[in-house]
PDB file of C-alpha atoms in Angstrom:
ATOM      1  CA  MET A 227       5.679  10.513 -11.541  1.00 81.00           C
ATOM      2  CA  LYS A 228       3.732  12.677 -13.997  1.00 93.00           C
ATOM      3  CA  ILE A 229       0.764  11.300 -15.929  1.00 97.00           C
ATOM      4  CA  LEU A 230      -1.035  12.828 -18.907  1.00 97.00           C
ATOM      5  CA  VAL A 231      -4.783  12.205 -19.243  1.00 97.00           C
ATOM      6  CA  VAL A 232      -6.257  12.856 -22.700  1.00 97.00           C
ATOM      7  CA  GLU A 233     -10.019  12.821 -22.195  1.00 96.00           C
ATOM      8  CA  ASP A 234     -12.701  15.157 -23.607  1.00 94.00           C
ATOM      9  CA  GLU A 235     -15.352  14.439 -20.962  1.00 94.00           C
ATOM     10  CA  PRO A 236     -14.638  16.874 -18.075  1.00 95.00           C
ATOM     11  CA  LYS A 237     -16.319  14.723 -15.411  1.00 95.00           C
ATOM     12  CA  VAL A 238     -14.331  11.628 -16.392  1.00 95.00           C
ATOM     13  CA  ALA A 239     -11.086  13.575 -16.737  1.00 96.00           C
ATOM     14  CA  ASN A 240     -11.500  15.266 -13.347  1.00 96.00           C
ATOM     15  CA  PHE A 241     -12.465  11.954 -11.721  1.00 95.00           C
ATOM     16  CA  ILE A 242      -9.278  10.303 -13.007  1.00 96.00           C
ATOM     17  CA  LYS A 243      -7.141  13.328 -12.142  1.00 97.00           C
ATOM     18  CA  ALA A 244      -8.453  13.568  -8.569  1.00 96.00           C
ATOM     19  CA  GLY A 245      -8.040   9.837  -7.935  1.00 96.00           C
ATOM     20  CA  LEU A 246      -4.495   9.699  -9.272  1.00 96.00           C
ATOM     21  CA  GLU A 247      -3.444  12.797  -7.361  1.00 96.00           C
ATOM     22  CA  GLU A 248      -4.784  11.235  -4.151  1.00 95.00           C
ATOM     23  CA  ASN A 249      -2.387   8.365  -4.853  1.00 94.00           C
ATOM     24  CA  GLY A 250       0.653  10.602  -5.232  1.00 92.00           C
ATOM     25  CA  TYR A 251       0.811  11.204  -8.991  1.00 95.00           C
ATOM     26  CA  GLU A 252       1.076  14.557 -10.764  1.00 95.00           C
ATOM     27  CA  VAL A 253      -1.565  14.828 -13.477  1.00 97.00           C
ATOM     28  CA  ASP A 254      -2.021  17.046 -16.535  1.00 97.00           C
ATOM     29  CA  VAL A 255      -5.264  16.932 -18.523  1.00 97.00           C
ATOM     30  CA  ALA A 256      -5.770  17.562 -22.241  1.00 97.00           C
ATOM     31  CA  PHE A 257      -9.364  17.762 -23.475  1.00 97.00           C
ATOM     32  CA  ASP A 258      -8.483  17.142 -27.122  1.00 96.00           C
ATOM     33  CA  GLY A 259      -5.968  15.181 -29.154  1.00 95.00           C
ATOM     34  CA  GLN A 260      -4.184  18.243 -30.492  1.00 96.00           C
ATOM     35  CA  LEU A 261      -3.241  19.490 -27.027  1.00 97.00           C
ATOM     36  CA  GLY A 262      -2.571  15.900 -25.970  1.00 96.00           C
ATOM     37  CA  GLU A 263      -0.016  15.546 -28.745  1.00 96.00           C
ATOM     38  CA  LYS A 264       1.677  18.836 -27.858  1.00 96.00           C
ATOM     39  CA  LEU A 265       1.958  17.963 -24.159  1.00 96.00           C
ATOM     40  CA  SER A 266       2.968  14.328 -24.625  1.00 95.00           C
ATOM     41  CA  LEU A 267       5.818  15.175 -26.983  1.00 93.00           C
ATOM     42  CA  SER A 268       7.122  18.239 -25.146  1.00 92.00           C
ATOM     43  CA  ARG A 269       6.966  17.087 -21.519  1.00 92.00           C
ATOM     44  CA  ASN A 270       8.380  14.167 -19.604  1.00 90.00           C
ATOM     45  CA  TYR A 271       5.540  11.845 -18.588  1.00 94.00           C
ATOM     46  CA  GLY A 272       5.725   8.406 -17.051  1.00 93.00           C
ATOM     47  CA  LEU A 273       2.379   7.341 -18.526  1.00 95.00           C
ATOM     48  CA  VAL A 274      -0.365   8.536 -20.889  1.00 97.00           C
ATOM     49  CA  ILE A 275      -4.021   7.647 -20.308  1.00 97.00           C
ATOM     50  CA  LEU A 276      -5.737   8.130 -23.646  1.00 95.00           C
ATOM     51  CA  ASP A 277      -9.382   8.066 -24.680  1.00 93.00           C
ATOM     52  CA  ILE A 278      -9.982   6.959 -28.271  1.00 91.00           C
ATOM     53  CA  ILE A 279     -12.788   9.387 -29.105  1.00 90.00           C
ATOM     54  CA  VAL A 280     -11.348  12.893 -28.607  1.00 94.00           C
ATOM     55  CA  PRO A 281     -11.597  16.008 -30.843  1.00 95.00           C
ATOM     56  CA  PHE A 282      -9.150  17.131 -33.545  1.00 95.00           C
ATOM     57  CA  VAL A 283      -6.753  14.169 -33.378  1.00 94.00           C
ATOM     58  CA  ASN A 284      -8.456  10.899 -32.433  1.00 92.00           C
ATOM     59  CA  GLY A 285      -6.925   8.616 -29.838  1.00 91.00           C
ATOM     60  CA  LEU A 286      -5.742   5.961 -32.276  1.00 93.00           C
ATOM     61  CA  GLU A 287      -3.876   8.465 -34.443  1.00 94.00           C
ATOM     62  CA  LEU A 288      -2.468  10.228 -31.373  1.00 95.00           C
ATOM     63  CA  CYS A 289      -1.271   6.892 -29.999  1.00 94.00           C
ATOM     64  CA  LYS A 290       0.593   6.216 -33.243  1.00 93.00           C
ATOM     65  CA  ARG A 291       2.211   9.671 -33.177  1.00 94.00           C
ATOM     66  CA  ILE A 292       3.306   9.319 -29.552  1.00 94.00           C
ATOM     67  CA  ARG A 293       4.658   5.832 -30.151  1.00 90.00           C
ATOM     68  CA  LYS A 294       6.668   7.037 -33.159  1.00 89.00           C
ATOM     69  CA  GLU A 295       8.468   9.670 -31.054  1.00 89.00           C
ATOM     70  CA  LYS A 296       8.533   7.979 -27.646  1.00 88.00           C
ATOM     71  CA  THR A 297       8.786   4.248 -28.126  1.00 84.00           C
ATOM     72  CA  SER A 298       8.959   3.340 -24.438  1.00 85.00           C
ATOM     73  CA  LEU A 299       6.293   5.690 -23.008  1.00 91.00           C
ATOM     74  CA  PRO A 300       3.478   3.523 -21.543  1.00 93.00           C
ATOM     75  CA  ILE A 301       0.026   4.220 -22.990  1.00 95.00           C
ATOM     76  CA  LEU A 302      -3.215   3.059 -21.380  1.00 95.00           C
ATOM     77  CA  MET A 303      -6.156   3.394 -23.766  1.00 92.00           C
ATOM     78  CA  LEU A 304      -9.674   4.101 -22.476  1.00 90.00           C
ATOM     79  CA  THR A 305     -12.747   3.557 -24.622  1.00 84.00           C
ATOM     80  CA  ALA A 306     -16.397   2.625 -24.682  1.00 82.00           C
ATOM     81  CA  LEU A 307     -15.699   0.519 -27.778  1.00 75.00           C
ATOM     82  CA  GLY A 308     -15.377  -2.965 -26.377  1.00 68.00           C
ATOM     83  CA  THR A 309     -15.323  -5.488 -29.199  1.00 69.00           C
ATOM     84  CA  THR A 310     -12.295  -7.704 -29.719  1.00 72.00           C
ATOM     85  CA  GLU A 311     -11.645  -5.920 -32.999  1.00 76.00           C
ATOM     86  CA  ASP A 312     -11.648  -2.544 -31.212  1.00 74.00           C
ATOM     87  CA  LYS A 313      -9.143  -3.811 -28.650  1.00 74.00           C
ATOM     88  CA  VAL A 314      -6.866  -5.243 -31.319  1.00 79.00           C
ATOM     89  CA  THR A 315      -7.001  -1.946 -33.228  1.00 82.00           C
ATOM     90  CA  GLY A 316      -6.008  -0.036 -30.103  1.00 80.00           C
ATOM     91  CA  LEU A 317      -3.151  -2.365 -29.266  1.00 80.00           C
ATOM     92  CA  GLU A 318      -1.894  -2.345 -32.840  1.00 83.00           C
ATOM     93  CA  ALA A 319      -1.848   1.470 -32.727  1.00 86.00           C
ATOM     94  CA  GLY A 320       0.743   1.161 -29.967  1.00 87.00           C
ATOM     95  CA  ALA A 321      -1.212   1.037 -26.719  1.00 89.00           C
ATOM     96  CA  ASP A 322       0.258  -1.062 -23.904  1.00 90.00           C
ATOM     97  CA  ASP A 323      -3.076  -1.781 -22.239  1.00 90.00           C
ATOM     98  CA  TYR A 324      -6.779  -1.289 -22.890  1.00 88.00           C
ATOM     99  CA  LEU A 325      -9.502  -0.466 -20.322  1.00 91.00           C
ATOM    100  CA  LEU A 326     -13.195  -0.451 -21.175  1.00 89.00           C
ATOM    101  CA  LYS A 327     -15.543   2.303 -19.984  1.00 89.00           C
ATOM    102  CA  PRO A 328     -17.205   2.426 -17.540  1.00 88.00           C
ATOM    103  CA  PHE A 329     -14.431   1.251 -15.222  1.00 91.00           C
ATOM    104  CA  ASP A 330     -13.752   0.967 -11.515  1.00 93.00           C
ATOM    105  CA  PHE A 331     -11.049   3.408 -10.390  1.00 95.00           C
ATOM    106  CA  GLN A 332      -9.207   0.719  -8.419  1.00 95.00           C
ATOM    107  CA  GLU A 333      -8.821  -1.305 -11.611  1.00 94.00           C
ATOM    108  CA  LEU A 334      -7.528   1.778 -13.419  1.00 95.00           C
ATOM    109  CA  LEU A 335      -5.060   2.404 -10.602  1.00 95.00           C
ATOM    110  CA  ALA A 336      -3.871  -1.209 -10.704  1.00 94.00           C
ATOM    111  CA  ARG A 337      -3.316  -0.974 -14.478  1.00 93.00           C
ATOM    112  CA  VAL A 338      -1.436   2.320 -14.060  1.00 95.00           C
ATOM    113  CA  ARG A 339       0.858   0.892 -11.404  1.00 93.00           C
ATOM    114  CA  ALA A 340       1.519  -2.267 -13.416  1.00 92.00           C
ATOM    115  CA  LEU A 341       2.432  -0.296 -16.558  1.00 93.00           C
ATOM    116  CA  ILE A 342       4.748   2.019 -14.615  1.00 90.00           C
ATOM    117  CA  ARG A 343       6.486  -0.915 -12.899  1.00 87.00           C
ATOM    118  CA  ARG A 344       6.949  -2.651 -16.251  1.00 86.00           C
ATOM    119  CA  SER A 345       8.344   0.529 -17.801  1.00 82.00           C
ATOM    120  CA  GLU A 346      10.759   1.098 -14.924  1.00 78.00           C
ATOM    121  CA  LYS A 347      11.966  -2.502 -15.102  1.00 73.00           C
ATOM    122  CA  LYS A 348      12.605  -2.172 -18.843  1.00 70.00           C
ATOM    123  CA  ALA A 349      14.552   1.015 -18.222  1.00 65.00           C
ATOM    124  CA  VAL A 350      16.732  -0.712 -15.640  1.00 62.00           C
ATOM    125  CA  ASP A 351      17.222  -3.799 -17.812  1.00 61.00           C
ATOM    126  CA  SER A 352      18.214  -1.714 -20.843  1.00 58.00           C
ATOM    127  CA  THR A 353      20.686   0.469 -18.952  1.00 64.00           C
ATOM    128  CA  THR A 354      24.275  -0.340 -19.924  1.00 82.00           C
ATOM    129  CA  ILE A 355      26.040   2.091 -17.593  1.00 86.00           C
ATOM    130  CA  LEU A 356      25.138   2.188 -13.900  1.00 90.00           C
ATOM    131  CA  LYS A 357      26.147   5.199 -11.815  1.00 91.00           C
ATOM    132  CA  ILE A 358      26.259   6.227  -8.177  1.00 94.00           C
ATOM    133  CA  ALA A 359      28.275   9.208  -6.945  1.00 92.00           C
ATOM    134  CA  ASN A 360      31.609   9.057  -8.826  1.00 93.00           C
ATOM    135  CA  LEU A 361      31.422   5.321  -9.538  1.00 95.00           C
ATOM    136  CA  GLU A 362      30.409   3.970 -12.956  1.00 93.00           C
ATOM    137  CA  LEU A 363      29.865   0.390 -14.032  1.00 92.00           C
ATOM    138  CA  ASP A 364      29.818  -0.349 -17.766  1.00 90.00           C
ATOM    139  CA  LEU A 365      27.803  -3.542 -18.226  1.00 86.00           C
ATOM    140  CA  ASP A 366      28.804  -3.988 -21.870  1.00 84.00           C
ATOM    141  CA  LYS A 367      32.554  -3.533 -21.368  1.00 86.00           C
ATOM    142  CA  LYS A 368      32.494  -5.169 -17.917  1.00 89.00           C
ATOM    143  CA  LEU A 369      34.422  -2.222 -16.563  1.00 92.00           C
ATOM    144  CA  ALA A 370      34.302  -0.341 -13.245  1.00 94.00           C
ATOM    145  CA  ILE A 371      35.596   3.228 -13.084  1.00 94.00           C
ATOM    146  CA  ARG A 372      35.799   5.547 -10.086  1.00 95.00           C
ATOM    147  CA  ASP A 373      37.169   9.077 -10.342  1.00 91.00           C
ATOM    148  CA  ALA A 374      38.560   8.195 -13.794  1.00 89.00           C
ATOM    149  CA  THR A 375      40.426   5.225 -12.267  1.00 93.00           C
ATOM    150  CA  LYS A 376      39.780   1.790 -13.757  1.00 93.00           C
ATOM    151  CA  ILE A 377      39.181  -0.886 -11.142  1.00 95.00           C
ATOM    152  CA  ALA A 378      39.964  -4.511 -11.905  1.00 92.00           C
ATOM    153  CA  LEU A 379      37.240  -6.905 -10.780  1.00 92.00           C
ATOM    154  CA  THR A 380      36.815 -10.652 -10.971  1.00 90.00           C
ATOM    155  CA  ALA A 381      33.607 -12.040 -12.473  1.00 89.00           C
ATOM    156  CA  LYS A 382      31.976 -12.558  -9.064  1.00 90.00           C
ATOM    157  CA  GLU A 383      33.094  -9.148  -7.803  1.00 92.00           C
ATOM    158  CA  PHE A 384      31.593  -7.550 -10.897  1.00 93.00           C
ATOM    159  CA  LEU A 385      28.275  -9.388 -10.409  1.00 93.00           C
ATOM    160  CA  LEU A 386      28.193  -8.379  -6.749  1.00 95.00           C
ATOM    161  CA  LEU A 387      28.865  -4.726  -7.549  1.00 96.00           C
ATOM    162  CA  GLU A 388      26.287  -4.776 -10.357  1.00 93.00           C
ATOM    163  CA  TYR A 389      23.669  -6.172  -7.978  1.00 94.00           C
ATOM    164  CA  PHE A 390      24.483  -3.512  -5.390  1.00 96.00           C
ATOM    165  CA  MET A 391      24.219  -0.719  -7.964  1.00 93.00           C
ATOM    166  CA  LYS A 392      20.939  -1.976  -9.406  1.00 90.00           C
ATOM    167  CA  ASN A 393      19.563  -2.054  -5.862  1.00 92.00           C
ATOM    168  CA  LYS A 394      21.171   1.096  -4.496  1.00 91.00           C
ATOM    169  CA  GLY A 395      19.370   2.524  -1.504  1.00 91.00           C
ATOM    170  CA  ARG A 396      17.973  -0.886  -0.511  1.00 92.00           C
ATOM    171  CA  VAL A 397      19.268  -3.054   2.336  1.00 94.00           C
ATOM    172  CA  LEU A 398      20.450  -6.410   0.962  1.00 94.00           C
ATOM    173  CA  SER A 399      20.601  -9.340   3.371  1.00 92.00           C
ATOM    174  CA  ARG A 400      23.420 -11.884   3.344  1.00 90.00           C
ATOM    175  CA  SER A 401      20.959 -14.595   2.333  1.00 90.00           C
ATOM    176  CA  GLU A 402      19.735 -12.552  -0.651  1.00 91.00           C
ATOM    177  CA  LEU A 403      23.285 -11.864  -1.832  1.00 92.00           C
ATOM    178  CA  ALA A 404      24.235 -15.523  -1.455  1.00 89.00           C
ATOM    179  CA  GLU A 405      21.219 -16.603  -3.492  1.00 87.00           C
ATOM    180  CA  LYS A 406      21.513 -13.976  -6.241  1.00 87.00           C
ATOM    181  CA  ILE A 407      25.302 -13.984  -6.703  1.00 89.00           C
ATOM    182  CA  TRP A 408      26.333 -17.510  -5.759  1.00 84.00           C
ATOM    183  CA  ASP A 409      23.013 -19.275  -6.422  1.00 76.00           C
ATOM    184  CA  VAL A 410      23.150 -21.022  -3.061  1.00 69.00           C
ATOM    185  CA  THR A 411      21.030 -21.038   0.076  1.00 65.00           C
ATOM    186  CA  PHE A 412      22.736 -18.965   2.728  1.00 56.00           C
ATOM    187  CA  ASP A 413      24.644 -21.039   5.258  1.00 59.00           C
ATOM    188  CA  THR A 414      25.394 -19.283   8.536  1.00 54.00           C
ATOM    189  CA  GLY A 415      28.598 -21.320   8.731  1.00 56.00           C
ATOM    190  CA  THR A 416      30.148 -19.666   5.685  1.00 68.00           C
ATOM    191  CA  ASN A 417      31.552 -16.168   5.431  1.00 82.00           C
ATOM    192  CA  VAL A 418      31.848 -15.974   1.639  1.00 87.00           C
ATOM    193  CA  VAL A 419      29.557 -12.932   1.469  1.00 90.00           C
ATOM    194  CA  GLU A 420      31.574 -11.023   4.071  1.00 91.00           C
ATOM    195  CA  VAL A 421      34.837 -11.930   2.337  1.00 92.00           C
ATOM    196  CA  TYR A 422      33.677 -10.588  -1.006  1.00 93.00           C
ATOM    197  CA  ILE A 423      32.148  -7.477   0.572  1.00 95.00           C
ATOM    198  CA  ASN A 424      35.518  -6.701   2.178  1.00 94.00           C
ATOM    199  CA  ILE A 425      37.341  -7.244  -1.125  1.00 94.00           C
ATOM    200  CA  LEU A 426      34.887  -4.990  -2.938  1.00 95.00           C
ATOM    201  CA  ARG A 427      35.225  -2.290  -0.293  1.00 95.00           C
ATOM    202  CA  LYS A 428      39.001  -2.289  -0.636  1.00 95.00           C
ATOM    203  CA  LYS A 429      38.727  -1.904  -4.399  1.00 95.00           C
ATOM    204  CA  ILE A 430      35.971   0.692  -4.754  1.00 95.00           C
ATOM    205  CA  ASP A 431      35.830   2.467  -1.365  1.00 95.00           C
ATOM    206  CA  LYS A 432      39.193   2.419   0.404  1.00 93.00           C
ATOM    207  CA  ASP A 433      40.893   5.143  -1.649  1.00 92.00           C
ATOM    208  CA  PHE A 434      37.783   7.102  -2.614  1.00 94.00           C
ATOM    209  CA  GLU A 435      35.091   9.344  -1.178  1.00 93.00           C
ATOM    210  CA  PRO A 436      32.246   9.112  -0.454  1.00 94.00           C
ATOM    211  CA  LYS A 437      32.111   5.591   0.952  1.00 94.00           C
ATOM    212  CA  LEU A 438      29.377   3.651  -0.813  1.00 96.00           C
ATOM    213  CA  ILE A 439      29.013   0.213   0.793  1.00 96.00           C
ATOM    214  CA  HIS A 440      27.649   0.394   4.336  1.00 96.00           C
ATOM    215  CA  THR A 441      26.806  -2.280   6.901  1.00 95.00           C
ATOM    216  CA  ARG A 442      23.399  -2.399   8.557  1.00 93.00           C
ATOM    217  CA  ILE A 443      24.058  -4.406  11.684  1.00 92.00           C
ATOM    218  CA  GLY A 444      21.795  -7.434  11.892  1.00 90.00           C
ATOM    219  CA  LEU A 445      20.235  -6.639   8.516  1.00 93.00           C
ATOM    220  CA  GLY A 446      22.866  -6.749   5.778  1.00 93.00           C
ATOM    221  CA  TYR A 447      24.458  -4.164   3.481  1.00 96.00           C
ATOM    222  CA  ILE A 448      23.362  -1.111   1.557  1.00 96.00           C
ATOM    223  CA  MET A 449      24.920   0.894  -1.277  1.00 95.00           C
ATOM    224  CA  SER A 450      24.323   4.569  -0.675  1.00 94.00           C
ATOM    225  CA  GLU A 451      26.112   7.910  -0.860  1.00 89.00           C
ATOM    226  CA  GLU A 452      24.891   8.649   2.654  1.00 76.00           C
ATOM    227  CA  LEU A 453      25.906   6.935   5.886  1.00 66.00           C
TER     228      LEU A 453
END
């Protein structure tokens, strides 16, 4: 995850950069709004941290320009201007969140993580075609295709496959699948989950490579290109 920090105070900028990098983020710094605009519009960032008072292009104007071109890019605005009117002005310019200087780094980090999680969730929710390996699931057309072959699925099979694809790489327990797909508490006396998993495997895995649905003994199932 790459983050852009637009901040004209070197000590503050370096403090934010060092802290974020310690937490696994890649960070670019722009010391003025002009460079901030150039970087934000030409590179792929997951978040922009933007001070309001910066040279050449002020933070409010830069926020508006970024928002016009990149509607979903999260923007966290930093400022020493702390009145309600100042906050409203910042939010109306397109900022997603507003943090008052001076701030505690842990609060900044919590805001950053929350904005990134929210952005990632929106991206997943707005996706209409899910993909893994050579399998595609069109959520609008309710259609599954693998290697250019259309696969007929019932409503429950489609929901089960959709859930697997939205959670690819994560082990899903039988109880979780029962709750999310059938809206019931898992009963160890029923094998409905196993039955549907077997049906789904026959339809999307039997005649294709690589195999995508794998069993984790004692844990559940996982959708992955790797065994």
